[in-house]
Amino acid sequence: MNYKIVRLNTAAKQEIEHAVLIIYTGGTLGMAYDEQGALVPFNFGKILEKIPNLNNLNISITVISFPEPIDSSNINLQHWVDMAYIIYENYDTYDGFVVLHGTDTMAYSASMLSYMLKGLNKPVIFTGAQLPISAMRSDARENLMTSLEIAISKVNGKPVVPEVCIFFNHMLLRGNRAKKVQSVHFDAFESENYPALAESGIVIDYNYASIRPYEEGKKLKYLNKLDNNVMVLKLFPGITKNVVQHCLQMEGLKGMVLETYGSGNSPSEDWFIQSMEEAVEKGLLILNVSQCNGGRVIQGRYQTSKDLKRVGVLSGGDITTEAAVTKMMFILANETDETEIKRKMMMPLAGEMSVLSQ
């Protein structure tokens, strides 16, 4: 891929203390209005005109842009591979990384990169905006400025946040715990099952107890094998046998994230449980995830989930759908042993879920 590279001279009159790489994939933050009032991709070479306060951060900023900005609804596996590769290739050169990304699939991308960048020991901060950077009331400036500040923050020479995160509307969230919940308000993301890692106000207040600790001597590994022969099936009252069986019997399907009610409950009708059992026996990986924002699957708590556990459906605990489906793509491509696949699906790889007690 022929990336576009722009180096910003933000510290011309000072001694440069930090270096950050911005990866611009697309999204509202990087858009501006042209003379006709239409939104067009923004020229990052002129970003200092829009955010002159960048000069006060005393950092060297390099921007690598995808050849064509991508609407985040079009993000696919190759884009994840490209993002992870850019970080891997430039890992030793920069203190931290900021990924500018559309909000619609940001949680999916942040989740996937948390798995692909094994041994990550530097900040990778995803951010974006609900309004373009040229808009009068844009949230782009605050989101970008604070993301850059977090990306360079260190204590005793070590990064404060050595993991993949999402920063949006004053809140820093673990990337693989976040979910988009708003499309018309600035507080677009929530993390119901894991505490925020930081909140920005007059100062940035870090929740150190919830941040993954820096691991001395850890080497970054770039794992780029992914398998998208997976699907998400969201249950609803009245779902038919024909629909369920058609999904389970799709050619080439290897894994399914089953979005159930409440704490992991599903229809208890014989045809439904039997369909699940037959699919598992044929080797289909099925992970039970709650539809609730903030839900937690506890298989066996009610009779309606006890049968799922009995036939071999795995519990996803408190994992989000975004983290679950990307994790499934990742594990199915990197593991071949069925027992190991199931074991890893039910344990945290990058802090995306709590350790299961069952």
PDB file of N, CA and C in Angstrom, residues 163-255:
ATOM      1  N   GLU A 163      -1.094   0.093  26.214  1.00  0.00           N
ATOM      2  CA  GLU A 163      -2.082  -0.812  25.644  1.00  0.00           C
ATOM      3  C   GLU A 163      -2.914  -0.095  24.593  1.00  0.00           C
ATOM      4  N   VAL A 164      -3.776  -0.843  23.908  1.00  0.00           N
ATOM      5  CA  VAL A 164      -4.660  -0.272  22.892  1.00  0.00           C
ATOM      6  C   VAL A 164      -5.884   0.312  23.576  1.00  0.00           C
ATOM      7  N   CYS A 165      -6.165   1.580  23.307  1.00  0.00           N
ATOM      8  CA  CYS A 165      -7.267   2.283  23.977  1.00  0.00           C
ATOM      9  C   CYS A 165      -8.098   3.068  22.977  1.00  0.00           C
ATOM     10  N   ILE A 166      -9.234   3.534  23.455  1.00  0.00           N
ATOM     11  CA  ILE A 166     -10.053   4.507  22.733  1.00  0.00           C
ATOM     12  C   ILE A 166     -10.189   5.734  23.626  1.00  0.00           C
ATOM     13  N   PHE A 167      -9.854   6.900  23.071  1.00  0.00           N
ATOM     14  CA  PHE A 167     -10.106   8.147  23.796  1.00  0.00           C
ATOM     15  C   PHE A 167     -11.196   8.900  23.079  1.00  0.00           C
ATOM     16  N   PHE A 168     -12.227   9.275  23.838  1.00  0.00           N
ATOM     17  CA  PHE A 168     -13.350   9.988  23.241  1.00  0.00           C
ATOM     18  C   PHE A 168     -14.099  10.745  24.333  1.00  0.00           C
ATOM     19  N   ASN A 169     -14.367  12.014  24.081  1.00  0.00           N
ATOM     20  CA  ASN A 169     -15.170  12.843  24.979  1.00  0.00           C
ATOM     21  C   ASN A 169     -14.685  12.759  26.428  1.00  0.00           C
ATOM     22  N   HIS A 170     -13.417  13.017  26.620  1.00  0.00           N
ATOM     23  CA  HIS A 170     -12.790  13.111  27.943  1.00  0.00           C
ATOM     24  C   HIS A 170     -12.524  11.751  28.618  1.00  0.00           C
ATOM     25  N   MET A 171     -12.917  10.662  27.986  1.00  0.00           N
ATOM     26  CA  MET A 171     -12.764   9.357  28.623  1.00  0.00           C
ATOM     27  C   MET A 171     -11.793   8.477  27.843  1.00  0.00           C
ATOM     28  N   LEU A 172     -10.868   7.846  28.580  1.00  0.00           N
ATOM     29  CA  LEU A 172      -9.958   6.870  27.995  1.00  0.00           C
ATOM     30  C   LEU A 172     -10.439   5.483  28.409  1.00  0.00           C
ATOM     31  N   LEU A 173     -10.750   4.656  27.414  1.00  0.00           N
ATOM     32  CA  LEU A 173     -11.292   3.322  27.651  1.00  0.00           C
ATOM     33  C   LEU A 173     -10.370   2.267  27.063  1.00  0.00           C
ATOM     34  N   ARG A 174     -10.317   1.108  27.708  1.00  0.00           N
ATOM     35  CA  ARG A 174      -9.614  -0.021  27.099  1.00  0.00           C
ATOM     36  C   ARG A 174     -10.317  -0.349  25.784  1.00  0.00           C
ATOM     37  N   GLY A 175      -9.543  -0.455  24.716  1.00  0.00           N
ATOM     38  CA  GLY A 175     -10.129  -0.599  23.387  1.00  0.00           C
ATOM     39  C   GLY A 175     -11.026  -1.803  23.227  1.00  0.00           C
ATOM     40  N   ASN A 176     -10.599  -2.940  23.783  1.00  0.00           N
ATOM     41  CA  ASN A 176     -11.385  -4.161  23.607  1.00  0.00           C
ATOM     42  C   ASN A 176     -12.489  -4.318  24.652  1.00  0.00           C
ATOM     43  N   ARG A 177     -12.742  -3.260  25.421  1.00  0.00           N
ATOM     44  CA  ARG A 177     -13.872  -3.244  26.352  1.00  0.00           C
ATOM     45  C   ARG A 177     -14.914  -2.198  25.946  1.00  0.00           C
ATOM     46  N   ALA A 178     -14.607  -1.433  24.915  1.00  0.00           N
ATOM     47  CA  ALA A 178     -15.466  -0.312  24.535  1.00  0.00           C
ATOM     48  C   ALA A 178     -16.538  -0.737  23.537  1.00  0.00           C
ATOM     49  N   LYS A 179     -17.600   0.062  23.509  1.00  0.00           N
ATOM     50  CA  LYS A 179     -18.714  -0.162  22.586  1.00  0.00           C
ATOM     51  C   LYS A 179     -19.301   1.185  22.205  1.00  0.00           C
ATOM     52  N   LYS A 180     -19.593   1.364  20.924  1.00  0.00           N
ATOM     53  CA  LYS A 180     -20.248   2.606  20.509  1.00  0.00           C
ATOM     54  C   LYS A 180     -21.717   2.548  20.894  1.00  0.00           C
ATOM     55  N   VAL A 181     -22.179   3.603  21.586  1.00  0.00           N
ATOM     56  CA  VAL A 181     -23.556   3.620  22.079  1.00  0.00           C
ATOM     57  C   VAL A 181     -24.326   4.871  21.649  1.00  0.00           C
ATOM     58  N   GLN A 182     -23.640   5.842  21.031  1.00  0.00           N
ATOM     59  CA  GLN A 182     -24.287   7.079  20.615  1.00  0.00           C
ATOM     60  C   GLN A 182     -23.844   7.447  19.204  1.00  0.00           C
ATOM     61  N   SER A 183     -24.780   7.987  18.429  1.00  0.00           N
ATOM     62  CA  SER A 183     -24.427   8.466  17.094  1.00  0.00           C
ATOM     63  C   SER A 183     -24.667   9.964  16.924  1.00  0.00           C
ATOM     64  N   VAL A 184     -25.361  10.586  17.891  1.00  0.00           N
ATOM     65  CA  VAL A 184     -25.663  12.017  17.771  1.00  0.00           C
ATOM     66  C   VAL A 184     -25.149  12.842  18.944  1.00  0.00           C
ATOM     67  N   HIS A 185     -24.536  12.187  19.926  1.00  0.00           N
ATOM     68  CA  HIS A 185     -23.955  12.901  21.067  1.00  0.00           C
ATOM     69  C   HIS A 185     -22.448  12.689  21.086  1.00  0.00           C
ATOM     70  N   PHE A 186     -21.737  13.541  21.792  1.00  0.00           N
ATOM     71  CA  PHE A 186     -20.285  13.447  21.828  1.00  0.00           C
ATOM     72  C   PHE A 186     -19.787  12.251  22.647  1.00  0.00           C
ATOM     73  N   ASP A 187     -20.579  11.807  23.635  1.00  0.00           N
ATOM     74  CA  ASP A 187     -20.151  10.664  24.443  1.00  0.00           C
ATOM     75  C   ASP A 187     -20.522   9.360  23.735  1.00  0.00           C
ATOM     76  N   ALA A 188     -19.790   9.086  22.646  1.00  0.00           N
ATOM     77  CA  ALA A 188     -20.160   8.005  21.741  1.00  0.00           C
ATOM     78  C   ALA A 188     -19.848   6.611  22.278  1.00  0.00           C
ATOM     79  N   PHE A 189     -18.903   6.504  23.230  1.00  0.00           N
ATOM     80  CA  PHE A 189     -18.445   5.185  23.659  1.00  0.00           C
ATOM     81  C   PHE A 189     -18.638   4.979  25.159  1.00  0.00           C
ATOM     82  N   GLU A 190     -18.885   3.722  25.505  1.00  0.00           N
ATOM     83  CA  GLU A 190     -18.979   3.321  26.903  1.00  0.00           C
ATOM     84  C   GLU A 190     -18.180   2.032  27.114  1.00  0.00           C
ATOM     85  N   SER A 191     -17.849   1.791  28.364  1.00  0.00           N
ATOM     86  CA  SER A 191     -17.201   0.546  28.769  1.00  0.00           C
ATOM     87  C   SER A 191     -17.877   0.100  30.059  1.00  0.00           C
ATOM     88  N   GLU A 192     -18.999  -0.603  29.908  1.00  0.00           N
ATOM     89  CA  GLU A 192     -19.838  -0.929  31.060  1.00  0.00           C
ATOM     90  C   GLU A 192     -19.223  -1.987  31.969  1.00  0.00           C
ATOM     91  N   ASN A 193     -18.408  -2.860  31.408  1.00  0.00           N
ATOM     92  CA  ASN A 193     -17.889  -3.979  32.198  1.00  0.00           C
ATOM     93  C   ASN A 193     -16.443  -3.811  32.649  1.00  0.00           C
ATOM     94  N   TYR A 194     -15.885  -2.610  32.419  1.00  0.00           N
ATOM     95  CA  TYR A 194     -14.504  -2.375  32.864  1.00  0.00           C
ATOM     96  C   TYR A 194     -14.345  -0.882  33.124  1.00  0.00           C
ATOM     97  N   PRO A 195     -13.645  -0.499  34.195  1.00  0.00           N
ATOM     98  CA  PRO A 195     -13.518   0.927  34.529  1.00  0.00           C
ATOM     99  C   PRO A 195     -12.783   1.714  33.454  1.00  0.00           C
ATOM    100  N   ALA A 196     -13.097   2.993  33.353  1.00  0.00           N
ATOM    101  CA  ALA A 196     -12.342   3.881  32.474  1.00  0.00           C
ATOM    102  C   ALA A 196     -10.890   3.938  32.935  1.00  0.00           C
ATOM    103  N   LEU A 197      -9.966   4.049  31.980  1.00  0.00           N
ATOM    104  CA  LEU A 197      -8.542   4.096  32.310  1.00  0.00           C
ATOM    105  C   LEU A 197      -8.098   5.505  32.693  1.00  0.00           C
ATOM    106  N   ALA A 198      -8.839   6.493  32.237  1.00  0.00           N
ATOM    107  CA  ALA A 198      -8.505   7.880  32.590  1.00  0.00           C
ATOM    108  C   ALA A 198      -9.669   8.782  32.225  1.00  0.00           C
ATOM    109  N   GLU A 199      -9.694   9.949  32.864  1.00  0.00           N
ATOM    110  CA  GLU A 199     -10.665  10.982  32.523  1.00  0.00           C
ATOM    111  C   GLU A 199      -9.923  12.305  32.450  1.00  0.00           C
ATOM    112  N   SER A 200     -10.163  13.040  31.384  1.00  0.00           N
ATOM    113  CA  SER A 200      -9.462  14.310  31.203  1.00  0.00           C
ATOM    114  C   SER A 200     -10.337  15.470  31.655  1.00  0.00           C
ATOM    115  N   GLY A 201      -9.718  16.372  32.390  1.00  0.00           N
ATOM    116  CA  GLY A 201     -10.368  17.601  32.812  1.00  0.00           C
ATOM    117  C   GLY A 201      -9.303  18.673  32.784  1.00  0.00           C
ATOM    118  N   ILE A 202      -9.128  19.371  33.891  1.00  0.00           N
ATOM    119  CA  ILE A 202      -8.007  20.303  33.997  1.00  0.00           C
ATOM    120  C   ILE A 202      -6.693  19.531  33.881  1.00  0.00           C
ATOM    121  N   VAL A 203      -6.675  18.327  34.448  1.00  0.00           N
ATOM    122  CA  VAL A 203      -5.557  17.400  34.275  1.00  0.00           C
ATOM    123  C   VAL A 203      -6.132  16.079  33.788  1.00  0.00           C
ATOM    124  N   ILE A 204      -5.254  15.181  33.361  1.00  0.00           N
ATOM    125  CA  ILE A 204      -5.688  13.835  33.001  1.00  0.00           C
ATOM    126  C   ILE A 204      -5.545  12.963  34.238  1.00  0.00           C
ATOM    127  N   ASP A 205      -6.658  12.475  34.731  1.00  0.00           N
ATOM    128  CA  ASP A 205      -6.693  11.675  35.953  1.00  0.00           C
ATOM    129  C   ASP A 205      -6.665  10.199  35.578  1.00  0.00           C
ATOM    130  N   TYR A 206      -5.508   9.567  35.757  1.00  0.00           N
ATOM    131  CA  TYR A 206      -5.340   8.164  35.363  1.00  0.00           C
ATOM    132  C   TYR A 206      -5.815   7.225  36.470  1.00  0.00           C
ATOM    133  N   ASN A 207      -6.489   6.170  36.059  1.00  0.00           N
ATOM    134  CA  ASN A 207      -6.914   5.101  36.962  1.00  0.00           C
ATOM    135  C   ASN A 207      -5.859   3.995  36.878  1.00  0.00           C
ATOM    136  N   TYR A 208      -4.751   4.200  37.559  1.00  0.00           N
ATOM    137  CA  TYR A 208      -3.592   3.318  37.402  1.00  0.00           C
ATOM    138  C   TYR A 208      -3.905   1.859  37.721  1.00  0.00           C
ATOM    139  N   ALA A 209      -4.824   1.629  38.659  1.00  0.00           N
ATOM    140  CA  ALA A 209      -5.133   0.251  39.067  1.00  0.00           C
ATOM    141  C   ALA A 209      -5.766  -0.550  37.936  1.00  0.00           C
ATOM    142  N   SER A 210      -6.393   0.133  36.964  1.00  0.00           N
ATOM    143  CA  SER A 210      -7.089  -0.561  35.879  1.00  0.00           C
ATOM    144  C   SER A 210      -6.282  -0.632  34.588  1.00  0.00           C
ATOM    145  N   ILE A 211      -5.142   0.054  34.542  1.00  0.00           N
ATOM    146  CA  ILE A 211      -4.310   0.064  33.337  1.00  0.00           C
ATOM    147  C   ILE A 211      -3.381  -1.147  33.347  1.00  0.00           C
ATOM    148  N   ARG A 212      -3.267  -1.783  32.200  1.00  0.00           N
ATOM    149  CA  ARG A 212      -2.360  -2.928  32.109  1.00  0.00           C
ATOM    150  C   ARG A 212      -0.933  -2.474  32.394  1.00  0.00           C
ATOM    151  N   PRO A 213      -0.224  -3.140  33.287  1.00  0.00           N
ATOM    152  CA  PRO A 213       1.113  -2.680  33.669  1.00  0.00           C
ATOM    153  C   PRO A 213       2.144  -2.842  32.549  1.00  0.00           C
ATOM    154  N   TYR A 214       3.106  -1.959  32.559  1.00  0.00           N
ATOM    155  CA  TYR A 214       4.241  -2.043  31.642  1.00  0.00           C
ATOM    156  C   TYR A 214       5.044  -3.293  31.963  1.00  0.00           C
ATOM    157  N   GLU A 215       5.430  -4.029  30.922  1.00  0.00           N
ATOM    158  CA  GLU A 215       6.186  -5.275  31.111  1.00  0.00           C
ATOM    159  C   GLU A 215       7.607  -5.086  30.595  1.00  0.00           C
ATOM    160  N   GLU A 216       8.536  -5.010  31.517  1.00  0.00           N
ATOM    161  CA  GLU A 216       9.943  -4.774  31.184  1.00  0.00           C
ATOM    162  C   GLU A 216      10.477  -5.856  30.246  1.00  0.00           C
ATOM    163  N   GLY A 217      11.136  -5.420  29.170  1.00  0.00           N
ATOM    164  CA  GLY A 217      11.787  -6.357  28.270  1.00  0.00           C
ATOM    165  C   GLY A 217      10.874  -7.068  27.291  1.00  0.00           C
ATOM    166  N   LYS A 218       9.597  -6.743  27.284  1.00  0.00           N
ATOM    167  CA  LYS A 218       8.649  -7.401  26.398  1.00  0.00           C
ATOM    168  C   LYS A 218       8.896  -6.982  24.952  1.00  0.00           C
ATOM    169  N   LYS A 219       8.926  -7.957  24.045  1.00  0.00           N
ATOM    170  CA  LYS A 219       9.143  -7.689  22.624  1.00  0.00           C
ATOM    171  C   LYS A 219       7.818  -7.778  21.872  1.00  0.00           C
ATOM    172  N   LEU A 220       7.615  -6.843  20.963  1.00  0.00           N
ATOM    173  CA  LEU A 220       6.382  -6.820  20.194  1.00  0.00           C
ATOM    174  C   LEU A 220       6.383  -7.899  19.127  1.00  0.00           C
ATOM    175  N   LYS A 221       5.281  -8.631  19.040  1.00  0.00           N
ATOM    176  CA  LYS A 221       5.074  -9.615  17.979  1.00  0.00           C
ATOM    177  C   LYS A 221       3.883  -9.183  17.130  1.00  0.00           C
ATOM    178  N   TYR A 222       4.063  -9.256  15.820  1.00  0.00           N
ATOM    179  CA  TYR A 222       3.028  -8.865  14.865  1.00  0.00           C
ATOM    180  C   TYR A 222       2.388 -10.122  14.314  1.00  0.00           C
ATOM    181  N   LEU A 223       1.142 -10.389  14.718  1.00  0.00           N
ATOM    182  CA  LEU A 223       0.422 -11.598  14.310  1.00  0.00           C
ATOM    183  C   LEU A 223      -0.650 -11.201  13.309  1.00  0.00           C
ATOM    184  N   ASN A 224      -0.439 -11.527  12.054  1.00  0.00           N
ATOM    185  CA  ASN A 224      -1.294 -10.985  10.996  1.00  0.00           C
ATOM    186  C   ASN A 224      -2.233 -11.999  10.346  1.00  0.00           C
ATOM    187  N   LYS A 225      -2.348 -13.184  10.914  1.00  0.00           N
ATOM    188  CA  LYS A 225      -3.253 -14.180  10.339  1.00  0.00           C
ATOM    189  C   LYS A 225      -4.649 -14.025  10.949  1.00  0.00           C
ATOM    190  N   LEU A 226      -5.645 -13.877  10.082  1.00  0.00           N
ATOM    191  CA  LEU A 226      -7.029 -13.688  10.518  1.00  0.00           C
ATOM    192  C   LEU A 226      -7.942 -14.559   9.661  1.00  0.00           C
ATOM    193  N   ASP A 227      -9.061 -14.977  10.226  1.00  0.00           N
ATOM    194  CA  ASP A 227     -10.018 -15.828   9.523  1.00  0.00           C
ATOM    195  C   ASP A 227     -11.420 -15.265   9.749  1.00  0.00           C
ATOM    196  N   ASN A 228     -12.049 -14.799   8.680  1.00  0.00           N
ATOM    197  CA  ASN A 228     -13.363 -14.172   8.834  1.00  0.00           C
ATOM    198  C   ASN A 228     -14.534 -15.095   8.503  1.00  0.00           C
ATOM    199  N   ASN A 229     -14.325 -16.389   8.593  1.00  0.00           N
ATOM    200  CA  ASN A 229     -15.419 -17.343   8.408  1.00  0.00           C
ATOM    201  C   ASN A 229     -16.208 -17.496   9.707  1.00  0.00           C
ATOM    202  N   VAL A 230     -16.723 -16.377  10.164  1.00  0.00           N
ATOM    203  CA  VAL A 230     -17.469 -16.319  11.420  1.00  0.00           C
ATOM    204  C   VAL A 230     -18.722 -15.481  11.202  1.00  0.00           C
ATOM    205  N   MET A 231     -19.631 -15.524  12.157  1.00  0.00           N
ATOM    206  CA  MET A 231     -20.839 -14.709  12.061  1.00  0.00           C
ATOM    207  C   MET A 231     -21.365 -14.398  13.452  1.00  0.00           C
ATOM    208  N   VAL A 232     -22.250 -13.401  13.520  1.00  0.00           N
ATOM    209  CA  VAL A 232     -22.947 -13.058  14.754  1.00  0.00           C
ATOM    210  C   VAL A 232     -24.431 -13.330  14.541  1.00  0.00           C
ATOM    211  N   LEU A 233     -25.018 -14.139  15.420  1.00  0.00           N
ATOM    212  CA  LEU A 233     -26.454 -14.409  15.374  1.00  0.00           C
ATOM    213  C   LEU A 233     -27.095 -13.809  16.616  1.00  0.00           C
ATOM    214  N   LYS A 234     -27.915 -12.803  16.406  1.00  0.00           N
ATOM    215  CA  LYS A 234     -28.600 -12.152  17.521  1.00  0.00           C
ATOM    216  C   LYS A 234     -29.998 -12.748  17.669  1.00  0.00           C
ATOM    217  N   LEU A 235     -30.266 -13.331  18.819  1.00  0.00           N
ATOM    218  CA  LEU A 235     -31.566 -13.933  19.062  1.00  0.00           C
ATOM    219  C   LEU A 235     -32.641 -12.862  19.242  1.00  0.00           C
ATOM    220  N   PHE A 236     -33.872 -13.219  18.873  1.00  0.00           N
ATOM    221  CA  PHE A 236     -35.016 -12.342  19.088  1.00  0.00           C
ATOM    222  C   PHE A 236     -36.256 -13.209  19.257  1.00  0.00           C
ATOM    223  N   PRO A 237     -37.244 -12.738  19.980  1.00  0.00           N
ATOM    224  CA  PRO A 237     -38.462 -13.527  20.162  1.00  0.00           C
ATOM    225  C   PRO A 237     -39.124 -13.839  18.823  1.00  0.00           C
ATOM    226  N   GLY A 238     -39.388 -15.104  18.570  1.00  0.00           N
ATOM    227  CA  GLY A 238     -40.011 -15.500  17.318  1.00  0.00           C
ATOM    228  C   GLY A 238     -39.035 -15.976  16.270  1.00  0.00           C
ATOM    229  N   ILE A 239     -37.735 -16.007  16.574  1.00  0.00           N
ATOM    230  CA  ILE A 239     -36.762 -16.508  15.615  1.00  0.00           C
ATOM    231  C   ILE A 239     -37.137 -17.934  15.212  1.00  0.00           C
ATOM    232  N   THR A 240     -37.025 -18.242  13.945  1.00  0.00           N
ATOM    233  CA  THR A 240     -37.522 -19.524  13.449  1.00  0.00           C
ATOM    234  C   THR A 240     -36.417 -20.572  13.330  1.00  0.00           C
ATOM    235  N   LYS A 241     -36.837 -21.804  13.318  1.00  0.00           N
ATOM    236  CA  LYS A 241     -35.927 -22.931  13.140  1.00  0.00           C
ATOM    237  C   LYS A 241     -35.200 -22.823  11.810  1.00  0.00           C
ATOM    238  N   ASN A 242     -35.915 -22.401  10.787  1.00  0.00           N
ATOM    239  CA  ASN A 242     -35.327 -22.292   9.457  1.00  0.00           C
ATOM    240  C   ASN A 242     -34.176 -21.290   9.436  1.00  0.00           C
ATOM    241  N   VAL A 243     -34.373 -20.141  10.082  1.00  0.00           N
ATOM    242  CA  VAL A 243     -33.335 -19.106  10.120  1.00  0.00           C
ATOM    243  C   VAL A 243     -32.105 -19.603  10.870  1.00  0.00           C
ATOM    244  N   VAL A 244     -32.323 -20.192  12.057  1.00  0.00           N
ATOM    245  CA  VAL A 244     -31.208 -20.670  12.877  1.00  0.00           C
ATOM    246  C   VAL A 244     -30.418 -21.752  12.156  1.00  0.00           C
ATOM    247  N   GLN A 245     -31.120 -22.725  11.605  1.00  0.00           N
ATOM    248  CA  GLN A 245     -30.422 -23.829  10.942  1.00  0.00           C
ATOM    249  C   GLN A 245     -29.720 -23.372   9.676  1.00  0.00           C
ATOM    250  N   HIS A 246     -30.309 -22.418   8.969  1.00  0.00           N
ATOM    251  CA  HIS A 246     -29.643 -21.890   7.777  1.00  0.00           C
ATOM    252  C   HIS A 246     -28.310 -21.250   8.157  1.00  0.00           C
ATOM    253  N   CYS A 247     -28.305 -20.494   9.247  1.00  0.00           N
ATOM    254  CA  CYS A 247     -27.064 -19.858   9.708  1.00  0.00           C
ATOM    255  C   CYS A 247     -26.036 -20.891  10.132  1.00  0.00           C
ATOM    256  N   LEU A 248     -26.469 -21.867  10.917  1.00  0.00           N
ATOM    257  CA  LEU A 248     -25.542 -22.876  11.439  1.00  0.00           C
ATOM    258  C   LEU A 248     -24.944 -23.746  10.342  1.00  0.00           C
ATOM    259  N   GLN A 249     -25.665 -23.893   9.235  1.00  0.00           N
ATOM    260  CA  GLN A 249     -25.224 -24.806   8.177  1.00  0.00           C
ATOM    261  C   GLN A 249     -24.567 -24.090   7.002  1.00  0.00           C
ATOM    262  N   MET A 250     -24.257 -22.807   7.157  1.00  0.00           N
ATOM    263  CA  MET A 250     -23.609 -22.073   6.070  1.00  0.00           C
ATOM    264  C   MET A 250     -22.263 -22.695   5.712  1.00  0.00           C
ATOM    265  N   GLU A 251     -22.011 -22.815   4.433  1.00  0.00           N
ATOM    266  CA  GLU A 251     -20.775 -23.432   3.961  1.00  0.00           C
ATOM    267  C   GLU A 251     -19.555 -22.624   4.406  1.00  0.00           C
ATOM    268  N   GLY A 252     -18.581 -23.298   4.980  1.00  0.00           N
ATOM    269  CA  GLY A 252     -17.332 -22.657   5.376  1.00  0.00           C
ATOM    270  C   GLY A 252     -17.349 -22.000   6.735  1.00  0.00           C
ATOM    271  N   LEU A 253     -18.516 -21.957   7.385  1.00  0.00           N
ATOM    272  CA  LEU A 253     -18.610 -21.292   8.684  1.00  0.00           C
ATOM    273  C   LEU A 253     -17.829 -22.067   9.744  1.00  0.00           C
ATOM    274  N   LYS A 254     -16.978 -21.349  10.492  1.00  0.00           N
ATOM    275  CA  LYS A 254     -16.154 -21.982  11.524  1.00  0.00           C
ATOM    276  C   LYS A 254     -16.533 -21.541  12.937  1.00  0.00           C
ATOM    277  N   GLY A 255     -17.109 -20.354  13.058  1.00  0.00           N
ATOM    278  CA  GLY A 255     -17.414 -19.853  14.385  1.00  0.00           C
ATOM    279  C   GLY A 255     -18.626 -18.946  14.384  1.00  0.00           C
TER     280      GLY A 255
END
